[in-house]
Amino acid sequence: MNPVQTTPQQNRLDAPRRRADARRNHERVFAAALEVFEEFGLQGTVPQVAERADVGKATVYRSYPTKEDLVEAVVEHRLAELERITAPALAEAEPTRTFDTYVLLLFENLARDRLLSEVLAEGRSTAYTGPLLDRLAALMEEARTAGRIRPDANPLDLRVVLCGMCLQLVNLAERDPALWRRYGQLTLQALRP
């Protein structure tokens, strides 16, 4: 049996269809990754993503060579969503209210986002969590300058309190937004003068 021969013209005609299939697979993989990591957090696996996307593992690895690459893409997406949600809080004119509102919105969103809460619970500043922690530190500094935060409070204090709260809530498998909001309020109280 002879293999089917294709001409260069046939290959050129098939290329857009293959690219469209690859794009659709990439979108399915990413959508599946959002679901898997929302459900399982950092314990989610590439095989789970592949199964949910109804593709092979190799298809996942073509778009994301490592699990870390996939996690990073999902975290970046979640942080962009958080940015959109918190934008109105950042428009507040009064620094204390801005910081308070931002922290409470952050905690409420972390309750629904297992992956992002687990990443923050690690407490490390990474390429994708660093900007969030930097923003929180800058907002805290504005509130501290206005006299609404302890004068000795610093970014490490904020990270220890905020990430410590996240760590415990993650370890306790708590997902209730009202409970997370309460701990957001306790975080703010811990930083008050």
XYZ file of N, CA and C in Angstrom:
579
model
N 0.837 -1.173 0.000
C 0.000 0.000 0.000
C 0.882 1.237 0.000
N 0.613 2.148 -0.911
C 1.393 3.386 -1.017
C 0.819 4.449 -0.100
N 1.726 5.197 0.569
C 1.227 6.298 1.384
C 0.636 7.369 0.485
N -0.336 8.090 1.000
C -0.983 9.151 0.236
C 0.011 10.284 0.061
N 0.205 10.671 -1.161
C 1.120 11.777 -1.466
C 0.334 13.080 -1.481
N 0.903 14.109 -0.894
C 0.259 15.421 -0.945
C 1.166 16.367 -1.700
N 0.532 17.271 -2.365
C 1.293 18.267 -3.115
C 1.526 19.477 -2.230
N 2.495 20.326 -2.550
C 2.716 21.544 -1.779
C 1.454 22.413 -1.725
N 0.674 22.431 -2.810
C -0.547 23.240 -2.810
C -1.557 22.680 -1.806
N -1.682 21.342 -1.739
C -2.595 20.740 -0.766
C -2.149 21.085 0.658
N -0.835 21.030 0.911
C -0.321 21.380 2.238
C -0.660 22.822 2.588
N -0.524 23.737 1.621
C -0.849 25.150 1.868
C -2.338 25.316 2.145
N -3.182 24.571 1.465
C -4.624 24.665 1.681
C -5.021 24.071 3.037
N -4.318 23.020 3.464
C -4.623 22.383 4.747
C -4.082 23.170 5.933
N -3.065 23.999 5.727
C -2.419 24.726 6.832
C -3.389 25.620 7.604
N -4.248 26.430 6.959
C -5.171 27.257 7.747
C -6.122 26.417 8.601
N -6.556 25.272 8.059
C -7.443 24.407 8.828
C -6.714 23.847 10.045
N -5.435 23.438 9.861
C -4.652 22.925 10.985
C -4.429 24.019 12.022
N -4.146 25.238 11.558
C -3.947 26.346 12.499
C -5.232 26.625 13.274
N -6.370 26.576 12.603
C -7.654 26.797 13.280
C -7.907 25.696 14.303
N -7.578 24.440 13.940
C -7.727 23.332 14.894
C -6.808 23.534 16.093
N -5.585 23.941 15.836
C -4.629 24.172 16.924
C -5.119 25.293 17.841
N -5.670 26.353 17.255
C -6.219 27.459 18.056
C -7.376 26.974 18.928
N -8.278 26.206 18.319
C -9.418 25.679 19.080
C -8.939 24.767 20.210
N -7.960 23.916 19.924
C -7.418 23.039 20.967
C -6.777 23.859 22.086
N -6.038 24.892 21.717
C -5.394 25.760 22.707
C -6.465 26.396 23.606
N -7.537 26.892 23.001
C -8.619 27.514 23.764
C -9.297 26.487 24.679
N -9.511 25.276 24.188
C -10.127 24.230 25.003
C -9.220 23.850 26.168
N -7.922 23.758 25.901
C -6.969 23.425 26.959
C -6.984 24.503 28.037
N -6.976 25.763 27.622
C -6.946 26.852 28.599
C -8.242 26.888 29.419
N -9.371 26.730 28.754
C -10.659 26.709 29.465
C -10.696 25.549 30.459
N -10.197 24.406 30.051
C -10.161 23.247 30.948
C -9.219 23.503 32.122
N -8.094 24.135 31.856
C -7.134 24.444 32.926
C -7.759 25.392 33.951
N -8.522 26.378 33.485
C -9.212 27.281 34.411
C -10.113 26.477 35.350
N -10.856 25.541 34.792
C -11.772 24.725 35.604
C -11.022 23.799 36.562
N -10.012 23.111 36.047
C -9.281 22.134 36.867
C -8.578 22.827 38.025
N -7.886 23.927 37.750
C -7.156 24.598 38.820
C -8.095 25.325 39.777
N -9.272 25.727 39.307
C -10.255 26.305 40.211
C -10.745 25.236 41.183
N -10.915 24.034 40.673
C -11.428 22.933 41.487
C -10.356 22.298 42.371
N -9.157 22.083 41.825
C -8.115 21.330 42.537
C -6.932 22.176 42.982
N -6.888 23.445 42.611
C -5.750 24.277 42.974
C -4.464 23.734 42.372
N -3.370 23.889 43.111
C -2.068 23.436 42.620
C -1.971 21.918 42.495
N -2.944 21.207 43.048
C -2.957 19.750 42.932
C -3.508 19.288 41.584
N -4.072 20.217 40.807
C -4.552 19.865 39.472
C -3.393 19.359 38.622
N -3.702 18.467 37.690
C -2.649 17.843 36.879
C -2.894 18.077 35.393
N -1.837 17.923 34.624
C -1.953 18.021 33.172
C -2.885 16.945 32.622
N -2.811 15.684 33.110
C -3.769 14.689 32.613
C -5.231 15.096 32.882
N -5.506 15.712 34.025
C -6.872 16.180 34.297
C -7.277 17.261 33.297
N -6.349 18.160 32.991
C -6.639 19.223 32.020
C -6.897 18.604 30.653
N -6.044 17.671 30.241
C -6.206 17.025 28.935
C -7.545 16.297 28.852
N -7.894 15.580 29.918
C -9.161 14.842 29.914
C -10.346 15.807 29.822
N -10.301 16.882 30.602
C -11.415 17.833 30.596
C -11.514 18.541 29.244
N -10.379 18.780 28.585
C -10.378 19.439 27.272
C -10.672 18.451 26.154
N -10.680 17.160 26.484
C -10.896 16.092 25.507
C -9.812 16.106 24.425
N -8.560 16.236 24.913
C -7.396 16.178 24.032
C -6.356 15.287 24.702
N -5.322 14.963 23.969
C -4.227 14.189 24.544
C -3.286 15.087 25.334
N -2.487 14.465 26.219
C -1.525 15.245 27.008
C -0.550 15.990 26.107
N -0.187 15.386 24.985
C 0.765 16.028 24.071
C 0.216 17.353 23.549
N -1.097 17.424 23.374
C -1.720 18.666 22.916
C -1.563 19.751 23.977
N -1.710 19.380 25.240
C -1.516 20.343 26.324
C -0.060 20.811 26.323
N 0.862 19.859 26.229
C 2.286 20.190 26.287
C 2.764 21.004 25.079
N 2.054 20.916 23.963
C 2.413 21.751 22.808
C 2.196 23.230 23.137
N 1.129 23.523 23.860
C 0.844 24.907 24.227
C 1.594 25.332 25.483
N 1.733 24.402 26.427
C 2.351 24.690 27.717
C 3.357 23.581 28.016
N 4.644 23.810 27.738
C 5.649 22.748 27.868
C 5.756 22.122 29.264
N 5.384 22.878 30.316
C 5.422 22.328 31.665
C 4.129 22.691 32.394
N 3.867 21.980 33.468
C 2.705 22.310 34.296
C 2.857 23.728 34.838
N 4.073 24.117 35.197
C 4.317 25.456 35.732
C 3.927 26.526 34.719
N 4.187 26.265 33.428
C 3.793 27.215 32.380
C 2.275 27.360 32.341
N 1.592 26.246 32.493
C 0.130 26.258 32.484
C -0.403 26.981 33.719
N 0.167 26.684 34.880
C -0.242 27.370 36.122
C -0.001 28.866 35.983
N 1.147 29.244 35.468
C 1.462 30.669 35.310
C 0.446 31.361 34.405
N 0.068 30.716 33.308
C -0.916 31.310 32.394
C -2.267 31.490 33.088
N -2.678 30.505 33.876
C -3.958 30.591 34.585
C -3.883 31.681 35.665
N -2.783 31.730 36.410
C -2.632 32.759 37.442
C -2.650 34.151 36.810
N -1.947 34.325 35.708
C -1.960 35.629 35.025
C -3.374 36.012 34.609
N -4.122 35.045 34.118
C -5.510 35.297 33.727
C -6.348 35.692 34.947
N -6.181 34.964 36.040
C -6.928 35.262 37.266
C -6.550 36.637 37.817
N -5.275 36.985 37.752
C -4.852 38.304 38.230
C -5.432 39.412 37.355
N -5.552 39.169 36.052
C -6.176 40.158 35.162
C -7.648 40.331 35.525
N -8.328 39.230 35.843
C -9.726 39.320 36.297
C -9.809 40.102 37.602
N -8.894 39.824 38.510
C -8.861 40.538 39.787
C -8.621 42.031 39.552
N -7.753 42.341 38.635
C -7.474 43.747 38.286
C -8.752 44.439 37.823
N -9.513 43.758 36.997
C -10.774 44.331 36.493
C -11.772 44.541 37.622
N -11.870 43.566 38.514
C -12.819 43.631 39.626
C -12.443 44.726 40.624
N -11.139 44.899 40.843
C -10.693 45.854 41.858
C -10.462 47.251 41.305
N -10.582 47.438 40.008
C -10.342 48.765 39.411
C -11.180 49.861 40.061
N -12.475 49.631 40.334
C -13.245 50.697 40.995
C -12.688 51.071 42.372
N -12.177 50.100 43.120
C -11.606 50.398 44.438
C -10.372 51.276 44.300
N -9.608 51.047 43.256
C -8.386 51.832 43.052
C -8.695 53.266 42.641
N -9.920 53.505 42.200
C -10.315 54.859 41.806
C -10.739 55.698 43.009
N -10.855 55.072 44.181
C -11.224 55.808 45.399
C -10.223 56.931 45.649
N -10.720 58.070 46.086
C -9.848 59.216 46.336
C -9.162 59.120 47.696
N -9.808 58.494 48.667
C -9.279 58.466 50.028
C -8.437 57.205 50.224
N -7.137 57.323 50.559
C -6.234 56.170 50.598
C -6.666 55.038 51.511
N -7.215 55.347 52.684
C -7.605 54.270 53.605
C -8.736 53.449 53.020
N -9.701 54.114 52.462
C -10.814 53.367 51.863
C -10.330 52.542 50.681
N -9.407 53.074 49.922
C -8.871 52.322 48.783
C -8.216 51.037 49.274
N -7.346 51.155 50.267
C -6.649 49.989 50.807
C -7.647 48.999 51.399
N -8.587 49.486 52.223
C -9.583 48.614 52.847
C -10.421 47.884 51.802
N -10.938 48.641 50.848
C -11.795 48.054 49.818
C -11.023 47.025 49.007
N -9.796 47.357 48.659
C -8.977 46.440 47.855
C -8.724 45.136 48.615
N -8.341 45.240 49.880
C -8.062 44.030 50.671
C -9.316 43.164 50.796
N -10.460 43.778 51.074
C -11.697 42.998 51.224
C -12.104 42.342 49.901
N -11.988 43.066 48.801
C -12.285 42.461 47.492
C -11.319 41.326 47.190
N -10.063 41.510 47.537
C -9.068 40.465 47.320
C -9.457 39.200 48.079
N -9.775 39.337 49.366
C -10.142 38.165 50.161
C -11.397 37.489 49.614
N -12.390 38.267 49.238
C -13.619 37.677 48.686
C -13.328 36.889 47.421
N -12.447 37.411 46.582
C -12.108 36.710 45.342
C -11.232 35.498 45.599
N -10.364 35.571 46.583
C -9.526 34.420 46.911
C -10.370 33.249 47.406
N -11.501 33.546 48.040
C -12.389 32.476 48.504
C -12.897 31.644 47.339
N -13.073 32.272 46.183
C -13.606 31.577 45.004
C -12.508 31.055 44.088
N -11.272 31.418 44.369
C -10.178 31.088 43.463
C -9.118 30.269 44.200
N -9.298 28.971 44.180
C -8.401 28.098 44.936
C -6.950 28.237 44.485
N -6.723 28.326 43.191
C -5.350 28.408 42.691
C -4.672 29.682 43.173
N -5.304 30.819 42.975
C -4.687 32.085 43.363
C -4.489 32.141 44.877
N -5.447 31.632 45.637
C -5.283 31.643 47.096
C -4.120 30.746 47.514
N -3.944 29.611 46.847
C -2.822 28.726 47.182
C -1.495 29.361 46.802
N -1.458 30.042 45.671
C -0.228 30.708 45.245
C 0.142 31.804 46.245
N -0.849 32.594 46.688
C -0.569 33.638 47.672
C -0.243 33.038 49.040
N -0.843 31.908 49.373
C -0.569 31.266 50.660
C 0.896 30.865 50.767
N 1.539 30.618 49.621
C 2.959 30.282 49.644
C 3.791 31.452 50.151
N 3.255 32.681 49.990
C 3.924 33.861 50.523
C 5.133 34.335 49.741
N 5.464 33.645 48.662
C 6.629 34.044 47.867
C 6.223 35.069 46.825
N 7.100 36.013 46.579
C 6.875 36.956 45.496
C 7.430 36.312 44.231
N 6.551 36.030 43.295
C 6.969 35.421 42.036
C 6.723 36.428 40.915
N 7.073 36.048 39.730
C 6.874 36.949 38.584
C 5.411 37.323 38.441
N 4.502 36.429 38.813
C 3.096 36.754 38.637
C 2.400 37.221 39.909
N 2.921 36.928 41.099
C 2.296 37.466 42.311
C 2.980 38.732 42.795
N 4.210 38.959 42.374
C 4.949 40.151 42.801
C 4.197 41.448 42.562
N 3.644 41.665 41.357
C 2.905 42.914 41.128
C 1.709 43.095 42.060
N 1.011 42.018 42.399
C -0.118 42.112 43.327
C 0.385 42.507 44.717
N 1.437 41.851 45.182
C 1.985 42.178 46.495
C 2.552 43.594 46.511
N 3.166 44.019 45.401
C 3.681 45.392 45.304
C 2.543 46.409 45.357
N 1.447 46.110 44.668
C 0.295 47.019 44.686
C -0.257 47.137 46.101
N -0.400 46.000 46.784
C -0.899 46.020 48.161
C 0.026 46.840 49.062
N 1.335 46.669 48.888
C 2.298 47.424 49.703
C 2.182 48.917 49.428
N 2.013 49.297 48.169
C 1.884 50.718 47.826
C 0.600 51.304 48.407
N -0.499 50.563 48.327
C -1.764 51.030 48.904
C -1.653 51.138 50.421
N -0.977 50.180 51.036
C -0.789 50.232 52.480
C 0.060 51.446 52.860
N 1.071 51.732 52.075
C 1.935 52.883 52.360
C 1.145 54.194 52.291
N 0.265 54.313 51.306
C -0.574 55.513 51.212
C -1.466 55.636 52.443
N -2.051 54.517 52.884
C -2.904 54.543 54.063
C -2.079 54.817 55.321
N -0.866 54.297 55.368
C 0.021 54.547 56.520
C 0.398 56.021 56.584
N 0.714 56.615 55.442
C 1.045 58.035 55.380
C -0.129 58.887 55.849
N -1.340 58.426 55.577
C -2.547 59.150 56.007
C -2.867 58.896 57.481
N -2.055 58.075 58.178
C -2.259 57.829 59.595
C -3.271 56.754 59.916
N -3.676 55.997 58.921
C -4.705 54.971 59.130
C -4.132 53.558 59.287
N -2.840 53.443 59.127
C -2.148 52.165 59.303
C -1.020 52.421 60.311
N -0.688 51.416 61.091
C 0.377 51.563 62.094
C 1.614 52.198 61.460
N 2.251 53.124 62.164
C 3.433 53.777 61.594
C 4.599 52.817 61.367
N 4.636 51.732 62.124
C 5.743 50.783 61.957
C 5.411 49.648 60.980
N 4.219 49.671 60.381
C 3.826 48.608 59.440
C 4.668 48.691 58.174
N 5.059 47.542 57.688
C 5.867 47.500 56.465
C 5.364 46.380 55.557
N 5.886 46.302 54.339
C 5.404 45.277 53.397
C 5.549 43.842 53.914
N 6.586 43.573 54.701
C 6.729 42.220 55.250
C 5.589 41.920 56.220
N 5.217 42.901 57.044
C 4.083 42.703 57.956
C 2.828 42.349 57.161
N 2.593 43.116 56.103
C 1.418 42.870 55.266
C 1.460 41.459 54.681
N 2.612 41.066 54.159
C 2.737 39.739 53.547
C 2.516 38.639 54.579
N 3.100 38.789 55.771
C 2.950 37.761 56.806
C 1.490 37.629 57.219
N 0.836 38.764 57.471
C -0.557 38.705 57.930
C -1.461 38.199 56.810
N -1.378 38.813 55.628
C -2.274 38.450 54.528
C -2.019 37.021 54.042
N -0.767 36.704 53.758
C -0.468 35.360 53.250
C -0.672 34.310 54.325
N -0.444 34.678 55.595
C -0.704 33.750 56.700
C -2.181 33.414 56.805
N -3.029 34.433 56.658
C -4.477 34.187 56.666
C -4.849 33.257 55.504
N -4.310 33.548 54.326
C -4.590 32.701 53.153
C -4.142 31.265 53.410
N -2.952 31.109 53.953
C -2.413 29.780 54.207
C -3.332 28.978 55.115
N -3.780 29.584 56.195
C -4.640 28.856 57.124
C -5.997 28.540 56.502
N -6.582 29.484 55.789
C -7.873 29.223 55.154
C -7.759 28.138 54.085
N -6.658 28.143 53.351
C -6.418 27.088 52.354
C -6.250 25.748 53.062
N -5.431 25.720 54.123
C -5.197 24.464 54.847
C -6.486 23.906 55.458
N -7.383 24.799 55.858
C -8.658 24.367 56.433
C -9.714 24.084 55.365
N -9.343 24.278 54.097
C -10.243 24.056 52.957
C -11.503 24.908 53.066
N -11.359 26.118 53.599
C -12.482 27.051 53.715
C -12.670 27.780 52.394
N -13.892 27.836 51.895
C -14.168 28.523 50.639
C -15.320 29.518 50.789
N -15.845 29.701 51.973
C -16.965 30.602 52.199
C -16.507 32.058 52.075
N -17.004 32.813 51.078
C -16.571 34.202 50.894
C -16.804 35.083 52.131
N -17.879 34.829 52.883
C -18.140 35.629 54.084
C -17.037 35.402 55.120
N -16.589 34.162 55.258
C -15.513 33.867 56.204
C -14.203 34.504 55.731
N -13.931 34.402 54.448
C -12.718 35.029 53.913
C -12.786 36.543 54.117
N -13.943 37.140 53.902
C -14.084 38.591 54.116
C -13.799 38.937 55.580
N -14.295 38.109 56.502
C -14.035 38.342 57.926
C -12.531 38.372 58.198
N -11.793 37.442 57.599
C -10.350 37.421 57.811
C -9.655 38.570 57.081
N -10.266 39.053 56.023
C -9.770 40.287 55.402
C -9.911 41.455 56.363
N -11.043 41.504 57.062
C -11.263 42.564 58.060
C -10.272 42.434 59.212
N -10.009 41.211 59.638
C -9.023 41.007 60.702
C -7.625 41.405 60.247
N -7.313 41.174 58.989
C -6.030 41.619 58.438
C -5.919 43.130 58.543
N -6.988 43.817 58.168
C -6.984 45.290 58.247
C -6.857 45.751 59.696
N -7.571 45.092 60.599
C -7.491 45.475 62.008
C -6.091 45.268 62.573
N -5.419 44.229 62.126
C -4.068 43.954 62.606
C -3.094 45.061 62.205
N -3.409 45.781 61.137
C -2.516 46.830 60.642
C -2.905 48.226 61.128
N -4.026 48.327 61.836
C -4.479 49.634 62.317
C -3.573 50.146 63.434
N -3.481 51.499 63.585
C -2.653 52.063 64.666
C -3.265 51.766 66.039
